[in-house]
Amino acid sequence: MKIDIIVSADDIKKDKIKDKTVVVIDMLRATSVITTALNNGCKGVIPVLTVEDAAGIVKSSKEEFMLGGERNALKIEGFHYSNSPLEYTRESIEGKTLVMTTTNGTKAIKGCVGAHSILIGAMINAKATASRIVTLNKDVVIVNAGTYGEFSIDDFLCSGYIIDCVLKLVEVELTDIAVTSHYIYKNNEDIHSFIRYASHYKTITKLGLLADLEYCCKKDIIDIVPEYKDGIIL
Ligand code: 3SL
Ligand code: MG
C-alpha cells in the first residue's frame, strides 16, 4: 500500500485518485463538523458547492433538511447552523439530514468523485480512519482541502497524524510529501506547537472561536469514519 497527499482542493487530479482510497481532510472545520454531526445521529450530510445549490435541494424535496456551513468562516444568512462542530449536538442534529456548503471542505469532497472510496477524516477520528484505510487495503491519497486553493498547515499536520496511525498497523510506502507530513507531525505531536502558524488557525482565533480550535485538535474522540457515496455522506 502506498500513501500520497494532495495539498488543496484545487490540486485534485482525477487520474491521481482514480480507484484509490481517498481521505478528505478539512480539520478546520468541515470534516470535523461532518464527523461530529454523524456521530451525534445525523441521518446524512449532503455536501454542495454553493448556497444556491443548497436552496435548490430544499425546494425540490418534501423532506425537511437542516442547512449548515459557512462563508468567510461565518454562518450563512437563513441557515440553521454555522460551521462550528460544537453546534452539531445530538439534541440539534439527531435524525435530521444536513445540507452543507463550506468554502474548501465541501469542494474537496465533491472533487474526489471517481475514487474507489471517499472517507472523511479529521484529528477527532484519525485512528478510526487509519483502521478503515488498512481494511480497504488499496493505495491511498489523502486530499487536504487546504485554504482557498492553497496549502494549509492544519490539514497537512492531520495527514501526518493519520499516516502515523496507519504505520502503527501496517508497513506502507510513503511518497516524499507523505514522509514530510509524517516528519512534521512526529516533531509536533501535541499539534498546537505547529498548527498555530496556520493562516486559517489565525483566522479562527481572531473570530474568537477558540473552543472550536480546541475541539478540532483533539485526537481520536470519535470512532466512526464517514464515507461519501452517491451524493451523500453516511
Ligand atoms: O473551508 C471550509 O470548508 C471551512 O471548513 C472553513 S471554516 O473553518 O469553517 O472557516
Ligand atoms: Mg480548512
Short mmCIF file of N, CA and C in Angstrom, two decimals, residues 95-197:
data_model
loop_
_atom_site.label_atom_id
_atom_site.label_comp_id
_atom_site.label_asym_id
_atom_site.label_seq_id
_atom_site.Cartn_x
_atom_site.Cartn_y
_atom_site.Cartn_z
N GLY A 95 -31.33 12.45 13.77
CA GLY A 95 -32.47 12.12 12.92
C GLY A 95 -32.70 13.09 11.77
N LYS A 96 -31.81 14.07 11.62
CA LYS A 96 -32.01 15.07 10.56
C LYS A 96 -30.97 14.92 9.46
N THR A 97 -31.33 15.33 8.26
CA THR A 97 -30.37 15.34 7.15
C THR A 97 -29.84 16.76 6.99
N LEU A 98 -28.52 16.83 6.87
CA LEU A 98 -27.85 18.14 6.79
C LEU A 98 -27.40 18.42 5.36
N VAL A 99 -27.77 19.57 4.84
CA VAL A 99 -27.21 20.04 3.56
C VAL A 99 -26.15 21.07 3.93
N MET A 100 -24.94 20.87 3.40
CA MET A 100 -23.81 21.65 3.89
C MET A 100 -23.00 22.26 2.75
N THR A 101 -22.67 23.53 2.88
CA THR A 101 -21.73 24.14 1.94
C THR A 101 -20.67 24.93 2.70
N THR A 102 -19.41 24.65 2.39
CA THR A 102 -18.31 25.39 3.01
C THR A 102 -17.32 25.80 1.91
N THR A 103 -16.39 26.65 2.25
CA THR A 103 -15.52 27.22 1.22
C THR A 103 -14.59 26.18 0.59
N ASN A 104 -13.94 25.40 1.42
CA ASN A 104 -12.94 24.46 0.89
C ASN A 104 -13.33 22.99 1.07
N GLY A 105 -13.95 22.69 2.21
CA GLY A 105 -14.22 21.29 2.56
C GLY A 105 -15.17 20.59 1.62
N THR A 106 -16.33 21.19 1.37
CA THR A 106 -17.31 20.50 0.51
C THR A 106 -16.81 20.46 -0.94
N LYS A 107 -16.01 21.46 -1.32
CA LYS A 107 -15.41 21.45 -2.67
C LYS A 107 -14.44 20.27 -2.82
N ALA A 108 -13.64 20.05 -1.79
CA ALA A 108 -12.69 18.94 -1.83
C ALA A 108 -13.42 17.60 -1.90
N ILE A 109 -14.46 17.45 -1.11
CA ILE A 109 -15.21 16.17 -1.09
C ILE A 109 -15.80 15.89 -2.47
N LYS A 110 -16.47 16.88 -3.02
CA LYS A 110 -17.13 16.66 -4.33
C LYS A 110 -16.11 16.46 -5.45
N GLY A 111 -14.93 17.04 -5.27
CA GLY A 111 -13.88 16.90 -6.28
C GLY A 111 -13.26 15.50 -6.33
N CYS A 112 -13.60 14.67 -5.36
CA CYS A 112 -12.96 13.34 -5.28
C CYS A 112 -13.79 12.22 -5.91
N VAL A 113 -14.90 12.58 -6.53
CA VAL A 113 -15.71 11.55 -7.20
C VAL A 113 -14.84 10.87 -8.26
N GLY A 114 -14.89 9.54 -8.28
CA GLY A 114 -14.03 8.78 -9.20
C GLY A 114 -13.03 7.92 -8.41
N ALA A 115 -12.86 8.28 -7.12
CA ALA A 115 -12.02 7.45 -6.25
C ALA A 115 -12.78 6.16 -5.93
N HIS A 116 -12.06 5.14 -5.44
CA HIS A 116 -12.72 3.89 -5.05
C HIS A 116 -13.61 4.14 -3.83
N SER A 117 -13.07 4.82 -2.81
CA SER A 117 -13.82 5.17 -1.60
C SER A 117 -13.42 6.58 -1.20
N ILE A 118 -14.37 7.34 -0.68
CA ILE A 118 -14.08 8.70 -0.23
C ILE A 118 -14.40 8.78 1.27
N LEU A 119 -13.35 8.72 2.08
CA LEU A 119 -13.52 8.76 3.53
C LEU A 119 -13.36 10.19 4.03
N ILE A 120 -14.01 10.46 5.15
CA ILE A 120 -13.93 11.81 5.75
C ILE A 120 -13.07 11.69 7.00
N GLY A 121 -11.95 12.41 7.00
CA GLY A 121 -11.01 12.30 8.12
C GLY A 121 -10.76 13.63 8.82
N ALA A 122 -10.35 13.52 10.08
CA ALA A 122 -10.03 14.70 10.89
C ALA A 122 -9.16 14.21 12.05
N MET A 123 -8.67 15.12 12.87
CA MET A 123 -7.94 14.68 14.06
C MET A 123 -8.86 13.84 14.95
N ILE A 124 -10.11 14.28 15.04
CA ILE A 124 -11.02 13.66 16.01
C ILE A 124 -11.37 12.20 15.67
N ASN A 125 -11.14 11.77 14.42
CA ASN A 125 -11.41 10.35 14.08
C ASN A 125 -10.21 9.73 13.34
N ALA A 126 -9.01 10.20 13.63
CA ALA A 126 -7.83 9.77 12.87
C ALA A 126 -7.55 8.27 12.99
N LYS A 127 -7.58 7.76 14.21
CA LYS A 127 -7.26 6.34 14.42
C LYS A 127 -8.25 5.45 13.67
N ALA A 128 -9.52 5.80 13.78
CA ALA A 128 -10.56 5.03 13.09
C ALA A 128 -10.37 5.11 11.58
N THR A 129 -9.97 6.27 11.09
CA THR A 129 -9.72 6.44 9.65
C THR A 129 -8.56 5.55 9.21
N ALA A 130 -7.51 5.49 10.04
CA ALA A 130 -6.36 4.64 9.73
C ALA A 130 -6.78 3.17 9.64
N SER A 131 -7.61 2.73 10.57
CA SER A 131 -8.08 1.33 10.55
C SER A 131 -8.86 1.05 9.28
N ARG A 132 -9.69 2.00 8.89
CA ARG A 132 -10.51 1.82 7.68
C ARG A 132 -9.61 1.75 6.43
N ILE A 133 -8.58 2.59 6.41
CA ILE A 133 -7.61 2.58 5.30
C ILE A 133 -6.99 1.18 5.18
N VAL A 134 -6.60 0.64 6.32
CA VAL A 134 -5.95 -0.68 6.32
C VAL A 134 -6.93 -1.76 5.85
N THR A 135 -8.17 -1.68 6.32
CA THR A 135 -9.18 -2.66 5.90
C THR A 135 -9.41 -2.60 4.39
N LEU A 136 -9.48 -1.41 3.83
CA LEU A 136 -9.74 -1.27 2.39
C LEU A 136 -8.56 -1.77 1.55
N ASN A 137 -7.34 -1.67 2.14
CA ASN A 137 -6.14 -2.26 1.52
C ASN A 137 -5.91 -1.85 0.07
N LYS A 138 -6.04 -0.56 -0.20
CA LYS A 138 -5.77 -0.01 -1.53
C LYS A 138 -4.79 1.14 -1.38
N ASP A 139 -4.19 1.57 -2.47
CA ASP A 139 -3.37 2.78 -2.40
C ASP A 139 -4.23 3.95 -1.94
N VAL A 140 -3.59 4.86 -1.23
CA VAL A 140 -4.33 5.94 -0.56
C VAL A 140 -3.85 7.31 -1.05
N VAL A 141 -4.81 8.21 -1.25
CA VAL A 141 -4.45 9.62 -1.45
C VAL A 141 -5.18 10.42 -0.38
N ILE A 142 -4.41 11.11 0.44
CA ILE A 142 -5.02 11.98 1.44
C ILE A 142 -5.18 13.36 0.79
N VAL A 143 -6.44 13.77 0.64
CA VAL A 143 -6.72 15.05 -0.02
C VAL A 143 -6.94 16.12 1.05
N ASN A 144 -6.03 17.05 1.13
CA ASN A 144 -6.18 18.19 2.04
C ASN A 144 -7.08 19.22 1.36
N ALA A 145 -8.11 19.66 2.07
CA ALA A 145 -8.96 20.70 1.46
C ALA A 145 -8.14 21.96 1.21
N GLY A 146 -7.21 22.24 2.15
CA GLY A 146 -6.43 23.47 2.02
C GLY A 146 -7.29 24.70 2.26
N THR A 147 -6.73 25.84 2.00
CA THR A 147 -7.46 27.09 2.25
C THR A 147 -7.40 27.96 0.99
N TYR A 148 -8.58 28.18 0.40
CA TYR A 148 -8.66 28.97 -0.85
C TYR A 148 -7.65 28.51 -1.90
N GLY A 149 -7.58 27.20 -2.09
CA GLY A 149 -6.70 26.66 -3.13
C GLY A 149 -5.24 26.58 -2.75
N GLU A 150 -4.92 26.97 -1.51
CA GLU A 150 -3.52 26.97 -1.07
C GLU A 150 -3.27 25.86 -0.05
N PHE A 151 -2.02 25.47 0.07
CA PHE A 151 -1.55 24.55 1.11
C PHE A 151 -1.95 25.08 2.49
N SER A 152 -2.34 24.16 3.38
CA SER A 152 -2.77 24.57 4.71
C SER A 152 -2.08 23.68 5.76
N ILE A 153 -1.37 24.30 6.68
CA ILE A 153 -0.60 23.54 7.70
C ILE A 153 -1.49 22.58 8.48
N ASP A 154 -2.68 23.06 8.85
CA ASP A 154 -3.57 22.25 9.69
C ASP A 154 -3.90 20.89 9.05
N ASP A 155 -4.32 20.91 7.78
CA ASP A 155 -4.67 19.65 7.11
C ASP A 155 -3.44 18.76 6.90
N PHE A 156 -2.29 19.39 6.67
CA PHE A 156 -1.05 18.64 6.43
C PHE A 156 -0.61 17.91 7.71
N LEU A 157 -0.74 18.60 8.81
CA LEU A 157 -0.39 18.02 10.11
C LEU A 157 -1.33 16.86 10.45
N CYS A 158 -2.60 17.04 10.16
CA CYS A 158 -3.59 15.99 10.39
C CYS A 158 -3.28 14.77 9.50
N SER A 159 -2.84 15.03 8.27
CA SER A 159 -2.44 13.93 7.38
C SER A 159 -1.30 13.15 8.02
N GLY A 160 -0.33 13.88 8.59
CA GLY A 160 0.81 13.25 9.24
C GLY A 160 0.38 12.37 10.39
N TYR A 161 -0.62 12.82 11.13
CA TYR A 161 -1.11 12.01 12.26
C TYR A 161 -1.81 10.74 11.77
N ILE A 162 -2.62 10.87 10.71
CA ILE A 162 -3.30 9.68 10.17
C ILE A 162 -2.26 8.69 9.64
N ILE A 163 -1.24 9.20 8.97
CA ILE A 163 -0.16 8.32 8.47
C ILE A 163 0.51 7.62 9.66
N ASP A 164 0.75 8.36 10.73
CA ASP A 164 1.37 7.77 11.92
C ASP A 164 0.51 6.61 12.46
N CYS A 165 -0.81 6.82 12.47
CA CYS A 165 -1.71 5.76 12.95
C CYS A 165 -1.67 4.56 12.01
N VAL A 166 -1.59 4.79 10.70
CA VAL A 166 -1.51 3.68 9.73
C VAL A 166 -0.21 2.90 9.95
N LEU A 167 0.89 3.65 10.14
CA LEU A 167 2.20 2.99 10.30
C LEU A 167 2.26 2.11 11.55
N LYS A 168 1.39 2.41 12.51
CA LYS A 168 1.35 1.57 13.73
C LYS A 168 0.63 0.26 13.44
N LEU A 169 -0.08 0.20 12.31
CA LEU A 169 -0.84 -1.01 11.97
C LEU A 169 -0.19 -1.87 10.90
N VAL A 170 0.34 -1.22 9.87
CA VAL A 170 0.95 -1.96 8.74
C VAL A 170 2.14 -1.18 8.18
N GLU A 171 2.94 -1.92 7.39
CA GLU A 171 4.02 -1.24 6.66
C GLU A 171 3.46 -0.64 5.40
N VAL A 172 3.81 0.60 5.10
CA VAL A 172 3.32 1.22 3.86
C VAL A 172 4.46 1.97 3.19
N GLU A 173 4.27 2.22 1.90
CA GLU A 173 5.23 3.04 1.15
C GLU A 173 4.69 4.48 1.19
N LEU A 174 5.56 5.43 1.48
CA LEU A 174 5.12 6.83 1.53
C LEU A 174 5.79 7.62 0.42
N THR A 175 5.04 8.48 -0.26
CA THR A 175 5.67 9.40 -1.22
C THR A 175 6.44 10.45 -0.41
N ASP A 176 7.26 11.24 -1.08
CA ASP A 176 8.07 12.23 -0.35
C ASP A 176 7.19 13.21 0.44
N ILE A 177 6.08 13.60 -0.14
CA ILE A 177 5.22 14.57 0.57
C ILE A 177 4.58 13.90 1.79
N ALA A 178 4.27 12.62 1.66
CA ALA A 178 3.70 11.89 2.81
C ALA A 178 4.75 11.73 3.91
N VAL A 179 5.99 11.44 3.52
CA VAL A 179 7.09 11.37 4.51
C VAL A 179 7.22 12.72 5.24
N THR A 180 7.11 13.80 4.47
CA THR A 180 7.27 15.14 5.05
C THR A 180 6.17 15.44 6.06
N SER A 181 4.93 15.11 5.72
CA SER A 181 3.84 15.40 6.67
C SER A 181 4.01 14.55 7.94
N HIS A 182 4.46 13.30 7.77
CA HIS A 182 4.67 12.45 8.93
C HIS A 182 5.80 12.99 9.80
N TYR A 183 6.87 13.43 9.14
CA TYR A 183 8.02 14.00 9.87
C TYR A 183 7.59 15.23 10.68
N ILE A 184 6.80 16.09 10.05
CA ILE A 184 6.36 17.31 10.77
C ILE A 184 5.46 16.92 11.95
N TYR A 185 4.57 15.95 11.72
CA TYR A 185 3.72 15.52 12.84
C TYR A 185 4.57 14.96 13.98
N LYS A 186 5.54 14.08 13.64
CA LYS A 186 6.35 13.45 14.70
C LYS A 186 7.11 14.48 15.53
N ASN A 187 7.40 15.63 14.92
CA ASN A 187 8.09 16.69 15.66
C ASN A 187 7.14 17.67 16.34
N ASN A 188 5.85 17.41 16.18
CA ASN A 188 4.83 18.30 16.78
C ASN A 188 3.62 17.48 17.23
N GLU A 189 3.89 16.44 18.01
CA GLU A 189 2.80 15.52 18.35
C GLU A 189 1.70 16.18 19.18
N ASP A 190 2.04 17.27 19.84
CA ASP A 190 0.99 17.97 20.59
C ASP A 190 0.12 18.83 19.67
N ILE A 191 0.43 18.90 18.39
CA ILE A 191 -0.30 19.65 17.35
C ILE A 191 -0.16 21.17 17.50
N HIS A 192 -0.47 21.68 18.70
CA HIS A 192 -0.56 23.14 18.89
C HIS A 192 0.76 23.85 18.59
N SER A 193 1.89 23.16 18.83
CA SER A 193 3.19 23.80 18.62
C SER A 193 3.40 24.23 17.17
N PHE A 194 2.71 23.56 16.25
CA PHE A 194 2.91 23.90 14.84
C PHE A 194 1.65 24.46 14.19
N ILE A 195 0.48 23.95 14.59
CA ILE A 195 -0.76 24.36 13.92
C ILE A 195 -1.02 25.86 14.14
N ARG A 196 -0.47 26.41 15.20
CA ARG A 196 -0.71 27.83 15.48
C ARG A 196 -0.14 28.74 14.40
N TYR A 197 0.75 28.21 13.54
CA TYR A 197 1.29 29.01 12.44
C TYR A 197 0.36 29.01 11.21
#
